[in-house]
């Protein structure tokens, strides 16, 4: 059986330029290039303010993580949350409730359905008699026919 080498540290990005990954290097590099070109266009005091803002933003994008997730991923999630339409799965519908009145029979008027005895009376019959309850179960037509045939054949 051959052994395979299991890759480790798959969540760490490879370091390309010194201690920086490629993404980190690109964030810092793009901010530096923009600052370099603005140096020749703007006055020194305005260039310093914009360079500090760009450098801070680039450093934040390159190095800050919240709960193990990099800041660009979180910003992308925020933008997609506000940009994409939201779908609500449940919306309450205005439905009218139908109320029905339930009338309970009086205690003396309660009766069992036609042809059927109540469970309480069956239980009392079982407790008070030694004979079984006759007529509780109906015989199937085939059993009746077999019983009649057996009587006829015995004579």
Short mmCIF file of C-alpha atoms in Angstrom, two decimals:
data_model
loop_
_atom_site.label_atom_id
_atom_site.label_comp_id
_atom_site.label_asym_id
_atom_site.label_seq_id
_atom_site.Cartn_x
_atom_site.Cartn_y
_atom_site.Cartn_z
CA UNK A 1 0.00 0.00 0.00
CA UNK A 2 1.49 3.30 -1.08
CA UNK A 3 1.61 6.27 1.23
CA UNK A 4 0.60 9.73 0.19
CA UNK A 5 1.93 12.95 1.58
CA UNK A 6 -0.91 14.98 3.10
CA UNK A 7 -0.57 18.72 2.47
CA UNK A 8 -0.39 20.83 5.60
CA UNK A 9 -0.96 24.53 6.21
CA UNK A 10 -3.27 24.80 3.20
CA UNK A 11 -4.91 27.95 4.55
CA UNK A 12 -1.70 29.98 4.61
CA UNK A 13 -0.82 31.87 1.45
CA UNK A 14 2.69 31.58 0.07
CA UNK A 15 5.05 34.46 0.71
CA UNK A 16 6.13 35.97 -2.61
CA UNK A 17 7.95 39.20 -1.79
CA UNK A 18 9.75 38.95 1.54
CA UNK A 19 7.19 38.49 4.33
CA UNK A 20 4.31 39.64 2.08
CA UNK A 21 1.92 37.54 0.05
CA UNK A 22 1.09 38.54 -3.51
CA UNK A 23 -2.17 40.24 -2.50
CA UNK A 24 -0.52 42.18 0.32
CA UNK A 25 2.28 43.28 -2.00
CA UNK A 26 -0.23 44.43 -4.64
CA UNK A 27 -2.23 46.50 -2.11
CA UNK A 28 0.91 48.24 -0.82
CA UNK A 29 2.39 48.58 -4.34
CA UNK A 30 -0.73 50.13 -5.90
CA UNK A 31 -1.02 52.63 -3.03
CA UNK A 32 2.67 53.50 -3.42
CA UNK A 33 2.34 54.03 -7.19
CA UNK A 34 -0.70 56.27 -6.78
CA UNK A 35 1.12 58.25 -4.10
CA UNK A 36 4.19 58.55 -6.34
CA UNK A 37 2.21 59.97 -9.26
CA UNK A 38 0.24 62.33 -7.00
CA UNK A 39 3.54 63.72 -5.64
CA UNK A 40 4.18 65.42 -8.99
CA UNK A 41 0.61 66.68 -9.40
CA UNK A 42 -0.40 67.97 -5.96
CA UNK A 43 1.09 70.35 -3.44
CA UNK A 44 3.13 68.83 -0.61
CA UNK A 45 0.60 69.36 2.21
CA UNK A 46 -2.27 67.85 0.15
CA UNK A 47 -0.01 65.02 -1.07
CA UNK A 48 0.90 64.14 2.54
CA UNK A 49 -2.76 63.92 3.60
CA UNK A 50 -3.70 61.74 0.62
CA UNK A 51 -0.60 59.55 1.06
CA UNK A 52 -1.41 58.93 4.73
CA UNK A 53 -5.00 58.01 3.82
CA UNK A 54 -3.88 55.73 0.96
CA UNK A 55 -1.18 54.09 3.08
CA UNK A 56 -3.58 53.45 5.94
CA UNK A 57 -6.18 51.99 3.59
CA UNK A 58 -3.59 49.78 1.86
CA UNK A 59 -2.17 48.55 5.17
CA UNK A 60 -5.68 47.82 6.45
CA UNK A 61 -6.58 45.88 3.30
CA UNK A 62 -3.29 43.98 3.41
CA UNK A 63 -3.01 43.05 7.08
CA UNK A 64 -6.28 43.37 9.04
CA UNK A 65 -8.38 40.26 9.62
CA UNK A 66 -11.68 39.87 11.48
CA UNK A 67 -12.44 36.38 12.79
CA UNK A 68 -9.79 34.93 10.49
CA UNK A 69 -11.27 36.56 7.39
CA UNK A 70 -9.29 39.23 5.53
CA UNK A 71 -10.70 42.74 5.29
CA UNK A 72 -11.26 42.64 1.48
CA UNK A 73 -13.51 39.58 1.88
CA UNK A 74 -15.52 41.34 4.59
CA UNK A 75 -15.84 44.50 2.48
CA UNK A 76 -16.99 42.40 -0.49
CA UNK A 77 -19.63 40.76 1.73
CA UNK A 78 -20.83 44.16 2.97
CA UNK A 79 -21.12 45.56 -0.55
CA UNK A 80 -22.93 42.47 -1.85
CA UNK A 81 -25.33 42.61 1.12
CA UNK A 82 -26.37 46.18 0.34
CA UNK A 83 -26.22 45.82 -3.45
CA UNK A 84 -28.10 42.56 -4.03
CA UNK A 85 -31.84 42.33 -3.49
CA UNK A 86 -32.94 40.45 -0.42
CA UNK A 87 -35.48 37.66 -0.60
CA UNK A 88 -37.70 37.20 2.38
CA UNK A 89 -38.71 33.60 2.85
CA UNK A 90 -41.78 34.25 4.96
CA UNK A 91 -44.20 37.10 4.81
CA UNK A 92 -47.29 37.17 6.93
CA UNK A 93 -50.50 37.16 4.97
CA UNK A 94 -53.60 38.88 6.27
CA UNK A 95 -55.98 35.99 6.74
CA UNK A 96 -59.25 36.13 8.57
CA UNK A 97 -59.77 33.51 11.18
CA UNK A 98 -62.99 31.54 11.05
CA UNK A 99 -64.47 30.94 14.45
CA UNK A 100 -66.95 28.14 14.84
CA UNK A 101 -69.09 27.55 17.86
CA UNK A 102 -68.84 24.11 19.42
CA UNK A 103 -71.91 22.99 21.29
CA UNK A 104 -71.42 20.41 23.97
CA UNK A 105 -74.33 18.08 24.74
CA UNK A 106 -75.66 18.01 28.26
CA UNK A 107 -74.43 15.29 30.58
CA UNK A 108 -77.69 13.31 30.47
CA UNK A 109 -77.99 13.46 26.68
CA UNK A 110 -74.70 11.79 25.82
CA UNK A 111 -75.24 8.56 23.96
CA UNK A 112 -73.17 6.15 21.95
CA UNK A 113 -73.42 5.90 18.15
CA UNK A 114 -76.18 3.73 16.73
CA UNK A 115 -75.69 0.01 17.17
CA UNK A 116 -72.46 0.37 19.10
CA UNK A 117 -72.01 0.11 22.80
CA UNK A 118 -69.71 2.36 24.69
CA UNK A 119 -66.35 1.15 25.92
CA UNK A 120 -67.37 1.65 29.53
CA UNK A 121 -70.37 -0.66 29.18
CA UNK A 122 -68.25 -3.28 27.42
CA UNK A 123 -65.75 -3.12 30.24
CA UNK A 124 -68.44 -3.57 32.88
CA UNK A 125 -69.91 -6.53 30.96
CA UNK A 126 -66.50 -8.17 30.82
CA UNK A 127 -65.96 -7.66 34.52
CA UNK A 128 -69.39 -8.86 35.66
CA UNK A 129 -70.02 -11.87 33.42
CA UNK A 130 -68.10 -15.03 32.80
CA UNK A 131 -69.46 -15.42 29.29
CA UNK A 132 -67.91 -13.55 26.37
CA UNK A 133 -69.63 -10.71 24.62
CA UNK A 134 -71.70 -12.21 21.84
CA UNK A 135 -72.11 -10.36 18.58
CA UNK A 136 -69.12 -8.18 19.09
CA UNK A 137 -67.42 -9.45 15.97
CA UNK A 138 -69.15 -10.28 12.75
CA UNK A 139 -68.22 -13.47 10.94
CA UNK A 140 -67.00 -13.20 7.39
CA UNK A 141 -69.27 -14.59 4.63
CA UNK A 142 -66.73 -17.25 3.65
CA UNK A 143 -66.54 -18.53 7.21
CA UNK A 144 -70.33 -18.78 7.37
CA UNK A 145 -70.41 -20.70 4.10
CA UNK A 146 -67.74 -23.12 5.31
CA UNK A 147 -69.64 -23.67 8.56
CA UNK A 148 -72.84 -24.49 6.68
CA UNK A 149 -70.98 -26.82 4.30
CA UNK A 150 -69.44 -28.68 7.21
CA UNK A 151 -72.88 -29.14 8.80
CA UNK A 152 -74.34 -30.45 5.53
CA UNK A 153 -71.49 -32.86 4.91
CA UNK A 154 -71.65 -34.33 8.41
CA UNK A 155 -75.16 -35.75 7.80
#
